[in-house]
Tab-separated table of C-alpha atoms in Angstrom:
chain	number	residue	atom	x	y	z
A	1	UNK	CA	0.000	0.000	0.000
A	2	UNK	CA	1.294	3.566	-0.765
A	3	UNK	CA	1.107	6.444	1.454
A	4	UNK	CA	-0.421	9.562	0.261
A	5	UNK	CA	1.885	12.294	-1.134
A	6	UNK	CA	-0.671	14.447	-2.303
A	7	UNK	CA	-0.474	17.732	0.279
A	8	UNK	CA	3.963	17.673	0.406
A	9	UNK	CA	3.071	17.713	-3.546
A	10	UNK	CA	0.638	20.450	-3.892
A	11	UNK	CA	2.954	22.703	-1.453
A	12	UNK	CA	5.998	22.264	-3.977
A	13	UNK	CA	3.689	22.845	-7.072
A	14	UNK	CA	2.607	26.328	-5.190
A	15	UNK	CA	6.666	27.016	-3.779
A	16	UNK	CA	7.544	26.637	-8.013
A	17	UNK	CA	4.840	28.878	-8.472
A	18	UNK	CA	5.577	32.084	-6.308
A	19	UNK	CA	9.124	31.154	-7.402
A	20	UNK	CA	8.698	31.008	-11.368
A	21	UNK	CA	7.142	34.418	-10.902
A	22	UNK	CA	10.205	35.558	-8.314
A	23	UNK	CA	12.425	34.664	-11.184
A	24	UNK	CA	10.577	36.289	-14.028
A	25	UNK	CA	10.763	39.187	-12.578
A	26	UNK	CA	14.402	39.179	-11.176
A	27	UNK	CA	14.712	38.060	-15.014
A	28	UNK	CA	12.791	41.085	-16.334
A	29	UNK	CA	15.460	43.428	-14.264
A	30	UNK	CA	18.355	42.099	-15.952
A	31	UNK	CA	16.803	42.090	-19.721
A	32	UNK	CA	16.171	46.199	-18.987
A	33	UNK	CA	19.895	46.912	-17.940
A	34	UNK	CA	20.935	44.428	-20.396
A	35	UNK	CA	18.917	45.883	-23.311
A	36	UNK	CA	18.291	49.218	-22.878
A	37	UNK	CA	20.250	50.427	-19.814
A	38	UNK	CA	17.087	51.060	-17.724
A	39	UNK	CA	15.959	49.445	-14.743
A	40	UNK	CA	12.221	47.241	-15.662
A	41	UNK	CA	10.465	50.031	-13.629
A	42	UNK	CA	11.174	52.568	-15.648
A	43	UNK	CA	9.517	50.612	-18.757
A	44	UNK	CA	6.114	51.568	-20.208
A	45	UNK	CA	3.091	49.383	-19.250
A	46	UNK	CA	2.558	48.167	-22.851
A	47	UNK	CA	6.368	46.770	-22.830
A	48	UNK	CA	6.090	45.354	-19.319
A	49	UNK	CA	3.709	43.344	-19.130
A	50	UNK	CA	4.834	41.634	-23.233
A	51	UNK	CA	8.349	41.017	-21.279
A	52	UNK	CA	6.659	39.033	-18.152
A	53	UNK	CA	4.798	37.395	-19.807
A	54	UNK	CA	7.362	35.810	-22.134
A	55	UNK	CA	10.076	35.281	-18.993
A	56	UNK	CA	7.138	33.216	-17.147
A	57	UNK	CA	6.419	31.385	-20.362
A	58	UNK	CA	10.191	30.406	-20.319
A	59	UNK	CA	10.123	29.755	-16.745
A	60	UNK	CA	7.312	27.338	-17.588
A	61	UNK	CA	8.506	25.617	-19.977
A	62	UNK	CA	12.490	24.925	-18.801
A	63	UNK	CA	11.466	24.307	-15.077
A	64	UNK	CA	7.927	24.661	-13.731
A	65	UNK	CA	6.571	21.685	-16.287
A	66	UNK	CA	9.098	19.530	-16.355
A	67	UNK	CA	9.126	19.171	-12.624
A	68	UNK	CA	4.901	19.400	-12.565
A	69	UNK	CA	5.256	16.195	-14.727
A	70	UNK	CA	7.712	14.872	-12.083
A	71	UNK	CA	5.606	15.356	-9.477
A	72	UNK	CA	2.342	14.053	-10.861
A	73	UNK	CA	4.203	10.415	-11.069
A	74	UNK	CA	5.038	10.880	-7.361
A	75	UNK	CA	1.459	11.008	-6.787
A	76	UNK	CA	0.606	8.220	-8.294
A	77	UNK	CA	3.129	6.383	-6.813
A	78	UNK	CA	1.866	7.612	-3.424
A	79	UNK	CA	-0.905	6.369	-4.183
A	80	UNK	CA	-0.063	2.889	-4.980
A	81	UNK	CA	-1.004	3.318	-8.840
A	82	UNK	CA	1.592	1.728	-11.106
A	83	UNK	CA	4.401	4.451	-12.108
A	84	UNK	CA	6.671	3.818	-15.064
A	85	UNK	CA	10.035	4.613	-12.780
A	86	UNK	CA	12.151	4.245	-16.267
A	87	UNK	CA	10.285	7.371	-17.605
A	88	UNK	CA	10.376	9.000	-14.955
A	89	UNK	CA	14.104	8.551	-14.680
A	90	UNK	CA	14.051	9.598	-18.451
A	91	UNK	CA	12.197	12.700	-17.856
A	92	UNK	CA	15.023	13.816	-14.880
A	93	UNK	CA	17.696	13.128	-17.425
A	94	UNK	CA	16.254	14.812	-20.267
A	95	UNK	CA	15.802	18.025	-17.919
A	96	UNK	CA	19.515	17.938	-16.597
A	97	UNK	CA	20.212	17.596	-20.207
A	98	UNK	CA	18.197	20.889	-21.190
A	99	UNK	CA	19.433	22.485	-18.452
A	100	UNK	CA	23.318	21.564	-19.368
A	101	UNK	CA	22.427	22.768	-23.048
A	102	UNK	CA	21.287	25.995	-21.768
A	103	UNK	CA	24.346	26.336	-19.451
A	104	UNK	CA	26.400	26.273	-22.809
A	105	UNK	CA	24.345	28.613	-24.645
A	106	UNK	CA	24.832	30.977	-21.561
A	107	UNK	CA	28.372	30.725	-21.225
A	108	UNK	CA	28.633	31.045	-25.621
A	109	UNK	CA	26.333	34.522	-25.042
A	110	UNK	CA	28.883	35.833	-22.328
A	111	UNK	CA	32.417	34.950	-24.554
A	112	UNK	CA	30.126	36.994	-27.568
A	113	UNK	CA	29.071	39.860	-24.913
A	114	UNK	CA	33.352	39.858	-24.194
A	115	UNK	CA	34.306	39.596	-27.692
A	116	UNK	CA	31.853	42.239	-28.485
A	117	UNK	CA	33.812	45.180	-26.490
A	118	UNK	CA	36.344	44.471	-29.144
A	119	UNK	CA	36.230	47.658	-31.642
A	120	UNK	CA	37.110	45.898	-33.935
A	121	UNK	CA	37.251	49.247	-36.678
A	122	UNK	CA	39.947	50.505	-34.849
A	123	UNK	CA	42.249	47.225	-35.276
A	124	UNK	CA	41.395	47.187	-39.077
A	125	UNK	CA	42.527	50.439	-39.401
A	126	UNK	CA	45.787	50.257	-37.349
A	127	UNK	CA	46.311	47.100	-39.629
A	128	UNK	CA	45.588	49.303	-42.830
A	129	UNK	CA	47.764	52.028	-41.851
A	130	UNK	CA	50.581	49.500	-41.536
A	131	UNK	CA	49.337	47.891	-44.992
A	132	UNK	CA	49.889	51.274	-46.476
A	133	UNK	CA	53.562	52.220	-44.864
A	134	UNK	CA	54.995	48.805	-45.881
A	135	UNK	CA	53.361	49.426	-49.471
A	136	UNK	CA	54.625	53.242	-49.884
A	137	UNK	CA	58.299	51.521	-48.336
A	138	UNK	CA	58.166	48.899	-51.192
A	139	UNK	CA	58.119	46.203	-48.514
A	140	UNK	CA	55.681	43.473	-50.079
A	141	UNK	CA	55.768	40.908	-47.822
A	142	UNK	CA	54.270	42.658	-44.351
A	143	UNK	CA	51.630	44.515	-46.898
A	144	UNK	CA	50.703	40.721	-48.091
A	145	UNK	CA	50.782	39.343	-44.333
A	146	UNK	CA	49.043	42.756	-42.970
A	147	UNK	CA	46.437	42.424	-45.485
A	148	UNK	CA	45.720	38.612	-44.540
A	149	UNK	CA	45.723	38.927	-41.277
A	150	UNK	CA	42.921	41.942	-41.200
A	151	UNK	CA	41.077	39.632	-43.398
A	152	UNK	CA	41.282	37.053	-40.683
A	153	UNK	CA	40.293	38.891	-38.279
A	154	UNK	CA	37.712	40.377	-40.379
A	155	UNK	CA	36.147	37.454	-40.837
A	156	UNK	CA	36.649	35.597	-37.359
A	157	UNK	CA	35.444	38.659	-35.030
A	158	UNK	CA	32.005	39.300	-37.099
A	159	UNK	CA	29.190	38.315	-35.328
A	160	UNK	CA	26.980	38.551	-38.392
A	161	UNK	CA	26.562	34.951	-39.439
A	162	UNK	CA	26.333	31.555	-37.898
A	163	UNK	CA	26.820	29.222	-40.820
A	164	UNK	CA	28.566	30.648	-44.367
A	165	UNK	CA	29.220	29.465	-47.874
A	166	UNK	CA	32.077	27.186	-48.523
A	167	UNK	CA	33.495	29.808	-50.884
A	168	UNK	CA	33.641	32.487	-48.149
A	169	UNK	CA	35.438	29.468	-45.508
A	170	UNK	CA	37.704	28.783	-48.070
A	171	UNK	CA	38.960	32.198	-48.784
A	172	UNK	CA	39.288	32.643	-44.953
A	173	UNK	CA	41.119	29.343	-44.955
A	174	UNK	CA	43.822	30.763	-47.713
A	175	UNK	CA	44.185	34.021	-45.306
A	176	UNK	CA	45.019	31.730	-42.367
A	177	UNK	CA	47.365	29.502	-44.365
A	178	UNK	CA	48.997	32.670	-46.321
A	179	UNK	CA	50.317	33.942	-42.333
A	180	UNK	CA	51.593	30.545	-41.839
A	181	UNK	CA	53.684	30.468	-45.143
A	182	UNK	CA	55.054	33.598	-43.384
A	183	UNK	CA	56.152	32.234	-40.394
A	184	UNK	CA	57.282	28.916	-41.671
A	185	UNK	CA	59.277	29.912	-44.059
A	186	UNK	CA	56.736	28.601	-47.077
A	187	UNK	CA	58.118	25.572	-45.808
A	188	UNK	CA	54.489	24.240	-46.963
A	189	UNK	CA	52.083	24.223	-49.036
A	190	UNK	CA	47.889	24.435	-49.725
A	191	UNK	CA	45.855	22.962	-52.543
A	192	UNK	CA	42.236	23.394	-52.823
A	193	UNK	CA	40.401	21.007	-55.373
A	194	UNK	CA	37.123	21.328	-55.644
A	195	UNK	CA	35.235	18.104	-57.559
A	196	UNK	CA	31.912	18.570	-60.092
A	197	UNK	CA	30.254	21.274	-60.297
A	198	UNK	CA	32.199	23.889	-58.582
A	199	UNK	CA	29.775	26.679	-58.215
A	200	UNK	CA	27.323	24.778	-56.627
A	201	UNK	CA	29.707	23.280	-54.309
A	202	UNK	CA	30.683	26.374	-53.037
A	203	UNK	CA	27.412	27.668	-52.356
A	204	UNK	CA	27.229	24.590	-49.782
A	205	UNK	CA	26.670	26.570	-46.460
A	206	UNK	CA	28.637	25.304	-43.251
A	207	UNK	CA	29.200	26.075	-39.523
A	208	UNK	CA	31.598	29.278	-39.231
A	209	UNK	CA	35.226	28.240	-38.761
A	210	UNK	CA	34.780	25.117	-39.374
A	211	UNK	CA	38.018	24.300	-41.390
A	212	UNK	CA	40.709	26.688	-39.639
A	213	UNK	CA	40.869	24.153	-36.619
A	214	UNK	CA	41.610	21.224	-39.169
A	215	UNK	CA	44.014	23.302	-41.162
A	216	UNK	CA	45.661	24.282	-38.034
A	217	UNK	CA	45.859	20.777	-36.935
A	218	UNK	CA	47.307	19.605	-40.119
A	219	UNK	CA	50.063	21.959	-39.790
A	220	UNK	CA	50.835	21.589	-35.838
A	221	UNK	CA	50.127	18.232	-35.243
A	222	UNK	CA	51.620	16.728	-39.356
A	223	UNK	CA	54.085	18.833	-40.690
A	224	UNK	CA	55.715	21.110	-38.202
A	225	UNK	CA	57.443	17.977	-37.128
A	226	UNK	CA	57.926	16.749	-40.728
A	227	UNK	CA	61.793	17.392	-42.268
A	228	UNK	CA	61.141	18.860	-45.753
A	229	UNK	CA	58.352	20.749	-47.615
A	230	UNK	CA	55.010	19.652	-46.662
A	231	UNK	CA	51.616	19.805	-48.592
A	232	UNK	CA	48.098	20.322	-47.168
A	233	UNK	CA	45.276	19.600	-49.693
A	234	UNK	CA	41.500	19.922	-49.638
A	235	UNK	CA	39.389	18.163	-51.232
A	236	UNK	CA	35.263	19.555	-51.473
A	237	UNK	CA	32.638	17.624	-53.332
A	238	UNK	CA	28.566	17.015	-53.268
A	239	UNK	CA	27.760	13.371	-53.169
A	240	UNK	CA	23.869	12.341	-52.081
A	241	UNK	CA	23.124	15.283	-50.937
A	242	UNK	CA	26.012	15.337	-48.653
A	243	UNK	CA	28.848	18.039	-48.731
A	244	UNK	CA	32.375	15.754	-48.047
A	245	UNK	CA	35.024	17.786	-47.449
A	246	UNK	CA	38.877	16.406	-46.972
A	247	UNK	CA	41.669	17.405	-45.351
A	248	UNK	CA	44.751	15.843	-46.146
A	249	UNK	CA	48.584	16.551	-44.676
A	250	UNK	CA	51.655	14.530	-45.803
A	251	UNK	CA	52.641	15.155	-42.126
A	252	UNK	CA	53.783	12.147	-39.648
A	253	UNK	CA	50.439	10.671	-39.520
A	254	UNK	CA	48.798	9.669	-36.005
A	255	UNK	CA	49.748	6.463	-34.099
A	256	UNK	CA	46.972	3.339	-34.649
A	257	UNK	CA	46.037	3.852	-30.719
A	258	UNK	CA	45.571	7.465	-30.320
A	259	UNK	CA	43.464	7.501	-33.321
A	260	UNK	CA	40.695	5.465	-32.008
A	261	UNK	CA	40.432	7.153	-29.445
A	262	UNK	CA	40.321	10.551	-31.501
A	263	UNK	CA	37.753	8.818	-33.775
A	264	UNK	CA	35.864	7.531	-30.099
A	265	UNK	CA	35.723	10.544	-29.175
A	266	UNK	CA	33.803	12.265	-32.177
A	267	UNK	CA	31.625	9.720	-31.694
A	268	UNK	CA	30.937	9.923	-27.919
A	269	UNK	CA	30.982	13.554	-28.534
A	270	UNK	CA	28.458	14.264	-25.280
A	271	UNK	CA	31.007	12.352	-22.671
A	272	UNK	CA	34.107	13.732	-24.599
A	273	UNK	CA	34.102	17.319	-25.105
A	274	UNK	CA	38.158	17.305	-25.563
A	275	UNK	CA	40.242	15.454	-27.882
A	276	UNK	CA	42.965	13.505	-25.383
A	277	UNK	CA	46.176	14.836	-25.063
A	278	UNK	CA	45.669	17.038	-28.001
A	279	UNK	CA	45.946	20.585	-26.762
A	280	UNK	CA	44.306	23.769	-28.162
A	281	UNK	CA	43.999	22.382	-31.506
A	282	UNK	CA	42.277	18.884	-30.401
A	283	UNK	CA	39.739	20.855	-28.663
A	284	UNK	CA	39.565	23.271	-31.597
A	285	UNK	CA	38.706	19.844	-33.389
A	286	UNK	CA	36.320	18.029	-30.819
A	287	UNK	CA	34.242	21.512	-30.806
A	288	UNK	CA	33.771	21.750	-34.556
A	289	UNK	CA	32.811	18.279	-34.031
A	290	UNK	CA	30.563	18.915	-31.453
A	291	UNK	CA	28.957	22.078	-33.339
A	292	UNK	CA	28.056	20.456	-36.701
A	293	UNK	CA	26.087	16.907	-34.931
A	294	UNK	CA	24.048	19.746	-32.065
A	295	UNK	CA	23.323	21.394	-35.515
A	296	UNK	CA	22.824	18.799	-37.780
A	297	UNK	CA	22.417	15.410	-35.888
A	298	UNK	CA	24.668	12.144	-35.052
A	299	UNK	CA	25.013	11.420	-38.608
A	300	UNK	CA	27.211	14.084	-39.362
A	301	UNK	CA	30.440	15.616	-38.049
A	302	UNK	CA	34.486	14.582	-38.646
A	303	UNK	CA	36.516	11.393	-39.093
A	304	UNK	CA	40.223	10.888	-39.054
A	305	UNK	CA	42.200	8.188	-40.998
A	306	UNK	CA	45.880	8.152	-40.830
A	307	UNK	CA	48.887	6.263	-41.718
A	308	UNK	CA	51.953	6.633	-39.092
A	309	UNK	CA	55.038	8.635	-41.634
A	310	UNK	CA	52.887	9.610	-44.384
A	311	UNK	CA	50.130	11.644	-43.020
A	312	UNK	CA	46.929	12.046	-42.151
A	313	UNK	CA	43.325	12.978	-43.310
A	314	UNK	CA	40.474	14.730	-41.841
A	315	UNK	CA	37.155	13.872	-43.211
A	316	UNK	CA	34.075	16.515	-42.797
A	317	UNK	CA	30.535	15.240	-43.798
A	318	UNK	CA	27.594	17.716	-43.688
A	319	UNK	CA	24.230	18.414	-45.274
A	320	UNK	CA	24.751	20.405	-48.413
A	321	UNK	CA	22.878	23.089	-47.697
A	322	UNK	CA	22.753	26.177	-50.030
A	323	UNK	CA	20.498	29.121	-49.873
């Protein structure tokens, strides 16, 4: 026989209440400063009442029902009614789970809010001015390298765009690579090959930054070691409606045992945020990972193949998805 749970019940359903409206309006406070620089009391009635009223229907929706659903099953249970305890275990987990995404999403909106204090005009044109004295001293090389690196920054500091074309990543990609020629020497070198019909393969629209990391990897992890030139080539076709990019190096190649677990790890993607023992670039890797299966699904994201002395390849599948 089960003991009645009804009254503890109702008093937490009322406690989420008063609290759900609490936070909306604790909530509403920091969406004035944050928006307009105003406390909420200082807000017209019209706008007011529009903002609480979509901060409780958050509230309601993140917290209040979940745990409502939660604590109908403990009523039932309390009253001896059969409860299905493996749905209810699945409903907890899928609200931690919500709750974790949303912690990300918070912590992604504060690194933006940081990045955004950048002005970034004035670093453009400190980089143009230098541009312009190297060109009007007849010094080539820092115009070239000035001139790549504003486009870098150009295009990694806008905020304006989640996903781009290929063609835009690409030309991004050459920017990056150009700066490394620089410093290495042109010790290597890129190749871009792009297979059938090029202009609609570059109108294929990815996740921002998506090849950098791999690039960068390439060049850290394959060839900085490597005696001799080295070559990095990228390969971009549209298969079955599926945009395959490659990334190739002729770089030492990865060890059979740390790449399955580099390979594990894209595919355990949830438990394994990091690659292992791969430093700023292996996270740089894990995360694009990470960013194209939360956008697109399980079925997508990267792959590595290697062969230990002769290099290694990184293999992106996506949707191809043009505008």
């Amino acid at each position: 026989m089960g003991r009645s749970l009804g009254p503890r019940q109702g008093s937490l359903g009322r406690s989420l209440g008063l609290h759900m409206v609490v936070f909306a309006l604790l909530g509403l406070g920091v969406t004035g400063y944050l928006l307009v620089g105003q406390p909420a009391g200082n807000w017209p009635l019209f706008v007011l009442l529009p903002a609480l009223w979509a901060n409780l229907q958050a509230l309601w929706i993140r917290v209040y029902r979940p745990i409502r659903q939660v604590e109908e099953e403990l009523e039932l249970f309390g009253e001896g009614r059969p409860v299905g305890i493996h749905e209810l275990i699945q409903q907890l987990k899928e609200s931690v789970d919500r709750e974790y995404a949303a912690g990300i999403l918070k912590r992604e909106a504060e690194i933006s809010a940081l990045q955004s204090q950048i002005n970034p005009h004035f670093l453009y044109n400190v980089l143009d001015s230098i541009r312009g004295h190297a060109m009007a001293e007849g010094v080539e090389e820092i115009a070239d390298m000035t001139e790549a690196l504003s486009s870098l920054f150009r295009y990694s500091i806008s905020h304006r765009e989640a996903d781009v074309t290929l063609e835009r990543e690409l030309h991004h990609v050459r920017s990056y690579f150009k700066i490394q020629q620089y410093r290495f020497n042109n010790k290597f070198d890129l190749r871009v090959l792009v297979e059938g019909e090029a202009e609609k393969v570059l109108a294929c629209r990815l996740p921002k930054l998506t090849l950098q990391p791999i690039l960068e990897n390439a060049i850290y992890h394959g060839l900085e070691m490597k005696l001799g030139p080295g070559l990095v080539t990228i390969r971009a076709r549209v298969r079955a409606g599926q945009l395959q990019i490659a990334v190739t190096d002729d770089g030492m190649g990865v060890e059979p045992e740390r790449l399955e677990r580099i390979n594990r790890n894209f595919q355990e993607w949830e438990n394994a945020r990091r690659l292992e023992g791969g430093g700023g670039s292996g996270i740089a890797l894990a995360n694009v990972n990470s960013r194209i299966k939360m956008l697109h699904g399980e079925a997508w994201g990267l792959h590595m193949a290697s062969t230990p002395g002769l290099g290694a390849t990184v293999e992106v599948l996506l949707p191809a998805v043009r505008d």
